[in-house]
Short mmCIF file of C-alpha atoms in Angstrom, two decimals:
data_model
loop_
_atom_site.label_atom_id
_atom_site.label_comp_id
_atom_site.label_asym_id
_atom_site.label_seq_id
_atom_site.Cartn_x
_atom_site.Cartn_y
_atom_site.Cartn_z
CA MET A 1 -4.73 15.99 -40.44
CA GLN A 2 -1.99 14.15 -42.29
CA ARG A 3 -2.86 10.77 -43.82
CA LYS A 4 -0.78 7.72 -44.63
CA LYS A 5 -1.33 4.48 -46.53
CA LEU A 6 -1.24 1.28 -44.53
CA GLY A 7 1.16 -1.38 -45.76
CA ARG A 8 0.59 -2.21 -49.42
CA THR A 9 -3.14 -1.49 -49.23
CA ASP A 10 -5.27 1.35 -50.56
CA LEU A 11 -6.32 2.26 -47.01
CA GLU A 12 -5.42 5.91 -46.40
CA VAL A 13 -5.78 6.75 -42.73
CA SER A 14 -5.31 9.75 -40.48
CA THR A 15 -2.08 9.67 -38.48
CA VAL A 16 -4.25 9.86 -35.38
CA CYS A 17 -6.65 6.94 -34.88
CA LEU A 18 -9.55 7.06 -32.44
CA GLY A 19 -9.27 4.23 -29.91
CA THR A 20 -12.57 3.21 -28.38
CA MET A 21 -11.97 0.68 -25.61
CA THR A 22 -13.50 3.02 -23.00
CA PHE A 23 -16.89 2.98 -24.78
CA GLY A 24 -19.31 1.02 -22.64
CA GLU A 25 -17.23 1.12 -19.45
CA GLN A 26 -15.84 4.60 -18.79
CA ASN A 27 -17.97 6.25 -21.48
CA THR A 28 -21.71 6.09 -22.09
CA GLU A 29 -23.20 5.66 -25.54
CA GLN A 30 -23.94 9.39 -25.73
CA GLU A 31 -20.36 10.25 -24.76
CA ALA A 32 -19.04 7.73 -27.29
CA HIS A 33 -21.08 9.36 -30.06
CA ALA A 34 -19.80 12.79 -29.02
CA GLN A 35 -16.19 11.55 -29.25
CA LEU A 36 -16.81 10.05 -32.68
CA ASP A 37 -18.42 13.28 -33.92
CA TYR A 38 -15.54 15.37 -32.59
CA ALA A 39 -12.89 13.06 -34.05
CA LEU A 40 -14.43 13.38 -37.51
CA GLU A 41 -14.61 17.17 -37.17
CA ARG A 42 -10.86 17.16 -36.43
CA GLY A 43 -10.03 15.13 -39.54
CA ILE A 44 -9.78 11.64 -38.07
CA ASN A 45 -11.12 8.97 -40.44
CA PHE A 46 -9.68 5.90 -38.68
CA ILE A 47 -11.53 4.13 -35.83
CA ASP A 48 -10.18 1.10 -33.97
CA THR A 49 -12.21 -1.29 -31.82
CA ALA A 50 -12.41 -4.99 -30.91
CA GLU A 51 -14.97 -7.65 -30.13
CA LEU A 52 -13.46 -7.85 -26.62
CA TYR A 53 -14.09 -4.18 -25.75
CA PRO A 54 -14.73 -2.37 -23.51
CA VAL A 55 -12.00 -3.06 -20.97
CA PRO A 56 -11.58 -4.47 -18.45
CA PRO A 57 -13.29 -7.31 -20.31
CA ASN A 58 -16.31 -9.03 -18.82
CA ALA A 59 -19.36 -10.92 -20.02
CA ALA A 60 -21.84 -8.16 -19.15
CA THR A 61 -20.26 -5.47 -21.34
CA GLN A 62 -18.48 -7.46 -24.08
CA GLY A 63 -19.38 -6.08 -27.50
CA SER A 64 -20.75 -2.78 -26.17
CA THR A 65 -18.03 -0.75 -27.86
CA GLU A 66 -18.86 -2.12 -31.30
CA ARG A 67 -22.59 -1.62 -30.60
CA PHE A 68 -22.03 2.04 -29.71
CA ILE A 69 -20.07 2.57 -32.93
CA GLY A 70 -22.80 0.76 -34.84
CA SER A 71 -25.59 2.93 -33.46
CA TRP A 72 -23.52 6.01 -34.33
CA LEU A 73 -22.93 4.77 -37.88
CA LYS A 74 -26.62 4.10 -38.33
CA ALA A 75 -27.53 7.59 -37.11
CA ARG A 76 -24.77 9.54 -38.89
CA GLY A 77 -24.08 7.60 -42.09
CA GLY A 78 -20.89 8.24 -44.03
CA ARG A 79 -19.52 4.72 -43.69
CA ASP A 80 -17.63 5.04 -47.00
CA LYS A 81 -15.59 7.93 -45.59
CA LEU A 82 -14.28 5.90 -42.66
CA VAL A 83 -11.62 3.24 -42.18
CA LEU A 84 -13.03 0.89 -39.56
CA ALA A 85 -10.78 -1.62 -37.79
CA THR A 86 -11.73 -4.30 -35.31
CA LYS A 87 -10.15 -7.41 -33.81
CA ILE A 88 -10.86 -11.04 -32.94
CA ALA A 89 -9.83 -12.12 -29.45
CA GLY A 90 -7.09 -14.72 -29.17
CA PRO A 91 -7.33 -17.82 -26.99
CA ASN A 92 -8.05 -17.17 -23.32
CA GLY A 93 -9.73 -19.83 -21.20
CA SER A 94 -10.94 -17.28 -18.65
CA GLN A 95 -13.04 -15.46 -21.27
CA ALA A 96 -15.49 -18.27 -21.96
CA TRP A 97 -18.25 -15.79 -22.78
CA ILE A 98 -16.55 -15.27 -26.16
CA ARG A 99 -17.69 -18.33 -28.14
CA GLY A 100 -16.76 -20.65 -25.26
CA SER A 101 -13.39 -21.34 -23.66
CA LYS A 102 -11.94 -22.79 -26.89
CA HIS A 103 -12.17 -19.64 -29.01
CA ASN A 104 -9.16 -19.30 -31.27
CA HIS A 105 -8.08 -18.22 -34.76
CA ASP A 106 -9.60 -21.14 -36.67
CA ALA A 107 -12.12 -20.89 -39.50
CA VAL A 108 -15.21 -21.50 -37.35
CA ASN A 109 -14.27 -18.85 -34.80
CA LEU A 110 -13.11 -16.31 -37.36
CA ARG A 111 -16.37 -16.53 -39.27
CA ALA A 112 -18.46 -16.33 -36.11
CA ALA A 113 -16.45 -13.37 -34.80
CA VAL A 114 -16.59 -11.44 -38.06
CA ASP A 115 -20.34 -11.99 -38.46
CA ALA A 116 -21.00 -10.88 -34.88
CA SER A 117 -18.83 -7.76 -35.29
CA LEU A 118 -20.60 -6.85 -38.53
CA ARG A 119 -23.98 -7.09 -36.76
CA ARG A 120 -22.87 -4.98 -33.82
CA LEU A 121 -21.18 -2.40 -36.06
CA GLN A 122 -24.20 -2.32 -38.40
CA THR A 123 -21.99 -2.45 -41.47
CA ASP A 124 -21.45 -4.81 -44.40
CA TYR A 125 -17.67 -4.86 -44.27
CA ILE A 126 -14.64 -4.27 -42.04
CA ASP A 127 -11.74 -2.36 -43.57
CA LEU A 128 -9.03 -3.85 -41.35
CA TYR A 129 -9.53 -7.07 -39.42
CA GLN A 130 -6.86 -7.86 -36.84
CA LEU A 131 -5.87 -10.80 -34.66
CA HIS A 132 -5.93 -9.26 -31.16
CA TRP A 133 -3.14 -11.51 -29.87
CA PRO A 134 -1.46 -14.63 -31.25
CA SER A 135 -2.85 -18.15 -31.13
CA ARG A 136 0.55 -19.52 -30.18
CA ASN A 137 2.56 -19.03 -26.99
CA VAL A 138 4.19 -15.59 -27.05
CA PRO A 139 4.96 -13.10 -24.25
CA ILE A 140 2.35 -10.31 -24.24
CA PHE A 141 0.57 -7.83 -21.95
CA GLY A 142 3.51 -7.15 -19.65
CA ALA A 143 5.38 -10.45 -20.06
CA ASN A 144 8.61 -9.79 -21.95
CA GLN A 145 10.49 -13.10 -21.98
CA PHE A 146 9.61 -16.08 -24.14
CA ASP A 147 9.00 -19.19 -22.02
CA PRO A 148 8.91 -22.50 -23.93
CA ARG A 149 7.36 -24.20 -20.88
CA LYS A 150 4.14 -22.31 -21.71
CA GLU A 151 3.80 -23.88 -25.14
CA ARG A 152 0.20 -24.69 -26.14
CA ASP A 153 -1.61 -26.01 -29.14
CA GLY A 154 -2.19 -23.12 -31.50
CA VAL A 155 -3.83 -22.68 -34.86
CA ALA A 156 -1.27 -22.74 -37.67
CA ILE A 157 -0.73 -19.37 -39.32
CA GLU A 158 -1.43 -20.84 -42.75
CA GLU A 159 -4.79 -22.15 -41.52
CA THR A 160 -5.70 -18.74 -40.10
CA LEU A 161 -4.74 -16.99 -43.33
CA ARG A 162 -6.82 -19.41 -45.41
CA ALA A 163 -9.87 -18.68 -43.24
CA LEU A 164 -9.27 -14.96 -43.56
CA ALA A 165 -8.87 -15.33 -47.34
CA ASP A 166 -12.39 -16.78 -47.53
CA LEU A 167 -13.77 -13.78 -45.65
CA VAL A 168 -11.89 -11.38 -47.94
CA ARG A 169 -13.31 -13.11 -51.02
CA GLU A 170 -16.80 -12.78 -49.57
CA GLY A 171 -16.30 -9.05 -49.08
CA LYS A 172 -16.76 -9.16 -45.31
CA ILE A 173 -13.25 -7.86 -44.65
CA ARG A 174 -10.94 -5.89 -46.90
CA HIS A 175 -7.50 -6.19 -45.31
CA ILE A 176 -5.90 -7.95 -42.36
CA GLY A 177 -3.47 -7.17 -39.58
CA VAL A 178 -1.94 -8.61 -36.42
CA SER A 179 -1.58 -7.26 -32.90
CA ASN A 180 0.76 -7.94 -29.98
CA GLU A 181 3.00 -9.79 -32.43
CA SER A 182 6.72 -10.57 -32.47
CA PRO A 183 9.31 -10.23 -35.26
CA TRP A 184 9.06 -13.99 -35.88
CA GLY A 185 5.29 -13.75 -36.12
CA VAL A 186 5.36 -10.93 -38.66
CA CYS A 187 7.90 -12.79 -40.80
CA GLU A 188 5.89 -16.02 -40.65
CA PHE A 189 2.63 -14.31 -41.61
CA VAL A 190 4.35 -12.68 -44.59
CA LYS A 191 6.09 -15.92 -45.60
CA GLN A 192 2.95 -18.04 -45.47
CA ALA A 193 0.99 -15.44 -47.43
CA GLU A 194 3.62 -15.31 -50.17
CA ILE A 195 4.09 -19.09 -50.39
CA HIS A 196 0.37 -19.85 -50.62
CA GLY A 197 -0.97 -16.75 -52.34
CA LEU A 198 -2.98 -15.68 -49.27
CA PRO A 199 -3.83 -12.21 -47.91
CA ARG A 200 -0.83 -10.29 -46.68
CA ILE A 201 -0.86 -8.53 -43.32
CA ALA A 202 -0.88 -4.75 -43.70
CA THR A 203 -0.46 -3.70 -40.08
CA ILE A 204 0.79 -4.61 -36.63
CA GLN A 205 -0.93 -3.06 -33.62
CA ASN A 206 1.59 -3.15 -30.80
CA LEU A 207 2.34 -1.32 -27.58
CA TYR A 208 4.54 1.72 -28.16
CA ASN A 209 5.27 4.70 -25.93
CA LEU A 210 8.12 6.44 -24.13
CA THR A 211 8.26 3.67 -21.51
CA ALA A 212 7.83 0.79 -23.98
CA ARG A 213 10.00 0.94 -27.09
CA ALA A 214 10.48 -2.77 -27.80
CA PHE A 215 9.22 -2.17 -31.33
CA GLU A 216 12.67 -0.65 -31.89
CA THR A 217 14.82 -2.72 -29.57
CA THR A 218 13.63 -6.09 -30.92
CA LEU A 219 14.19 -5.01 -34.55
CA LEU A 220 10.47 -5.14 -35.30
CA ASP A 221 11.01 -1.73 -36.90
CA GLU A 222 13.39 -3.22 -39.48
CA VAL A 223 11.15 -6.21 -40.15
CA CYS A 224 8.12 -3.99 -40.71
CA TYR A 225 10.09 -1.58 -42.89
CA ARG A 226 11.37 -4.33 -45.17
CA GLU A 227 8.02 -6.15 -45.32
CA ASP A 228 5.80 -3.03 -45.71
CA VAL A 229 3.85 -3.57 -42.49
CA SER A 230 2.61 -0.40 -40.80
CA LEU A 231 2.72 0.11 -37.04
CA LEU A 232 -0.50 1.08 -35.27
CA ALA A 233 0.76 2.15 -31.86
CA TYR A 234 -1.52 1.54 -28.91
CA SER A 235 -1.30 2.96 -25.37
CA PRO A 236 0.89 5.93 -26.41
CA LEU A 237 0.29 7.48 -22.96
CA ALA A 238 0.87 4.23 -21.04
CA PHE A 239 -2.68 4.06 -19.63
CA GLY A 240 -2.42 7.75 -18.76
CA GLN A 241 0.88 7.47 -16.89
CA LEU A 242 2.71 9.68 -19.39
CA SER A 243 0.24 12.51 -18.80
CA ALA A 244 1.97 12.57 -15.37
CA LYS A 245 -1.41 12.77 -13.61
CA TYR A 246 -0.56 9.85 -11.32
CA VAL A 247 2.85 11.33 -10.53
CA ASP A 248 1.23 14.67 -9.71
CA ASP A 249 -1.66 13.07 -7.79
CA PRO A 250 -1.44 9.36 -6.87
CA GLN A 251 -5.23 9.33 -6.36
CA ALA A 252 -6.05 10.88 -9.74
CA ARG A 253 -9.08 9.23 -11.33
CA GLY A 254 -8.18 6.99 -14.23
CA ARG A 255 -7.66 3.39 -15.28
CA LEU A 256 -4.76 2.92 -12.88
CA THR A 257 -6.85 3.92 -9.84
CA ILE A 258 -10.41 2.85 -10.63
CA TYR A 259 -9.44 -0.72 -11.59
CA PRO A 260 -7.51 -3.28 -9.48
CA PRO A 261 -3.69 -3.15 -9.69
CA THR A 262 -3.75 -6.61 -11.27
CA TRP A 263 -5.37 -5.13 -14.39
CA SER A 264 -2.29 -3.19 -15.55
CA PRO A 265 0.66 -3.94 -13.23
CA ARG A 266 3.32 -3.02 -15.79
CA TYR A 267 2.31 0.65 -15.60
CA LEU A 268 2.59 0.60 -11.80
CA ARG A 269 6.23 -0.47 -11.71
CA PRO A 270 8.46 1.94 -9.74
CA ALA A 271 10.67 2.43 -12.81
CA VAL A 272 7.65 3.63 -14.82
CA PHE A 273 6.98 6.33 -12.23
CA GLU A 274 10.67 7.24 -12.23
CA ALA A 275 10.76 7.56 -16.02
CA THR A 276 7.48 9.49 -16.08
CA ARG A 277 8.84 12.06 -13.62
CA GLU A 278 11.83 12.66 -15.86
CA TYR A 279 9.80 12.87 -19.07
CA ALA A 280 7.30 15.21 -17.40
CA ALA A 281 10.06 17.50 -16.16
CA LEU A 282 11.59 17.61 -19.65
CA ALA A 283 8.26 18.47 -21.24
CA ARG A 284 7.50 21.25 -18.77
CA GLU A 285 10.99 22.65 -19.15
CA HIS A 286 10.19 23.18 -22.84
CA GLY A 287 6.70 24.61 -22.36
CA LEU A 288 4.82 21.40 -23.17
CA THR A 289 2.46 19.27 -21.14
CA PRO A 290 3.74 15.75 -20.51
CA ALA A 291 0.95 14.32 -22.68
CA GLN A 292 1.76 16.68 -25.56
CA MET A 293 5.41 15.63 -25.59
CA ALA A 294 4.68 11.92 -25.29
CA LEU A 295 2.19 12.00 -28.16
CA ALA A 296 4.16 14.37 -30.39
CA TRP A 297 7.11 11.99 -30.04
CA CYS A 298 4.94 9.03 -31.12
CA TYR A 299 3.38 10.90 -34.03
CA SER A 300 6.82 11.87 -35.35
CA ARG A 301 8.39 8.41 -35.53
CA TRP A 302 9.40 7.44 -39.06
CA PHE A 303 7.79 3.99 -38.86
CA MET A 304 4.42 5.14 -37.54
CA GLY A 305 1.34 4.28 -39.56
CA SER A 306 -1.14 5.70 -37.07
CA THR A 307 -1.18 6.30 -33.33
CA ILE A 308 -4.26 5.08 -31.46
CA VAL A 309 -5.44 7.57 -28.86
CA GLY A 310 -8.22 7.04 -26.37
CA ALA A 311 -9.85 9.48 -23.99
CA THR A 312 -12.72 9.70 -21.54
CA THR A 313 -13.43 13.42 -22.11
CA LEU A 314 -13.54 15.65 -25.17
CA ALA A 315 -10.93 17.91 -23.57
CA GLN A 316 -8.49 15.02 -23.33
CA LEU A 317 -9.25 13.98 -26.88
CA GLY A 318 -8.67 17.52 -28.11
CA GLU A 319 -5.26 17.72 -26.42
CA ASN A 320 -4.33 14.33 -27.88
CA ILE A 321 -5.21 15.43 -31.40
CA ASP A 322 -3.57 18.86 -31.03
CA ALA A 323 -0.25 17.17 -30.23
CA ALA A 324 -0.05 15.97 -33.83
CA GLN A 325 0.86 19.54 -34.82
CA ILE A 326 3.77 19.80 -32.38
CA GLN A 327 7.29 19.31 -33.71
CA LEU A 328 9.82 18.42 -31.03
CA SER A 329 13.24 20.04 -31.18
CA ASP A 330 16.43 18.07 -31.67
CA GLU A 331 17.34 18.95 -28.08
CA VAL A 332 14.14 17.43 -26.70
CA LEU A 333 14.55 14.30 -28.84
CA LYS A 334 18.13 13.92 -27.63
CA ARG A 335 17.08 14.27 -24.00
CA ILE A 336 14.29 11.72 -24.49
CA ASP A 337 16.82 9.19 -25.75
CA GLU A 338 19.09 9.94 -22.80
CA ILE A 339 16.28 9.16 -20.36
CA HIS A 340 15.44 6.02 -22.32
CA GLY A 341 19.08 4.97 -22.15
CA ARG A 342 19.03 5.15 -18.36
CA ILE A 343 15.50 3.78 -17.77
CA THR A 344 14.95 1.40 -20.66
CA ASN A 345 11.46 0.09 -21.42
CA PRO A 346 10.12 -0.06 -17.84
CA GLY A 347 6.54 -0.31 -19.12
CA GLN A 348 7.12 -3.05 -21.69
#
């Protein structure tokens, strides 16, 4: 398993990261431990979670994912061999079970969130602490146009960085990152850190897959290249769409059928199905499964720090990891770009 350094840090992570948001909802604690064991056997040293998980989020299960990882760490040991990442939820009035309806990226909430995550994870420190989504108004989770009418009071980036700096000094977190961020957000985080001598973001965890390539089309790739911020790509299979299982069988069991359509409407757009059919046909034409091609493409991108893969079975996880060894031909890459040119970012 190839490893890369994140940003300007000393964190050296596997190019495949184990995503865990199914732990506690689609996966039991025993199944979660089996996935973690298998991931380590395959050379993965990077685990990503969040205080919000599992998904879909609700008060009854919130924090279960971190608890499952914590019980595994306590039983297995080896914390020093792992890079553990988690996230603080951004403001969302409908998720009042997370420190009340006013939770945000201020000092009080950051400290409370970090301390709670440390307890659940049964560890003394977090290697990479990320802001799950911005405090300010920004289009995320399927919205793709900025709307100034949705402006809200947000916590200033400098204030957030100062609170994070305190937690770094105390040894509770080592490095920081952002998620679901924009080019402006990355630039502002870097600028405020440099002006005030505060911790610098090392990573950005954003949506990236064959149906959602805004990381390139918004010039986030250039920003991150010039500012040494590594991409952690989430949803590389578009909630399972790019495995083509829903194209092959509309009733296939998975997130897009067991949860209400309102949970992930962007992946149910007709154009996503249209693009998936074309990508699946291309993969099969070249002797690959649709999932193998979609993941191999992600793993190969020049700007990729690590790709976050999630699975509900060990067989799925094995296929996801195996794809890291596949090198796509120039012909396949050319055809992928041709499809993207005709059906551009339908899942963004």
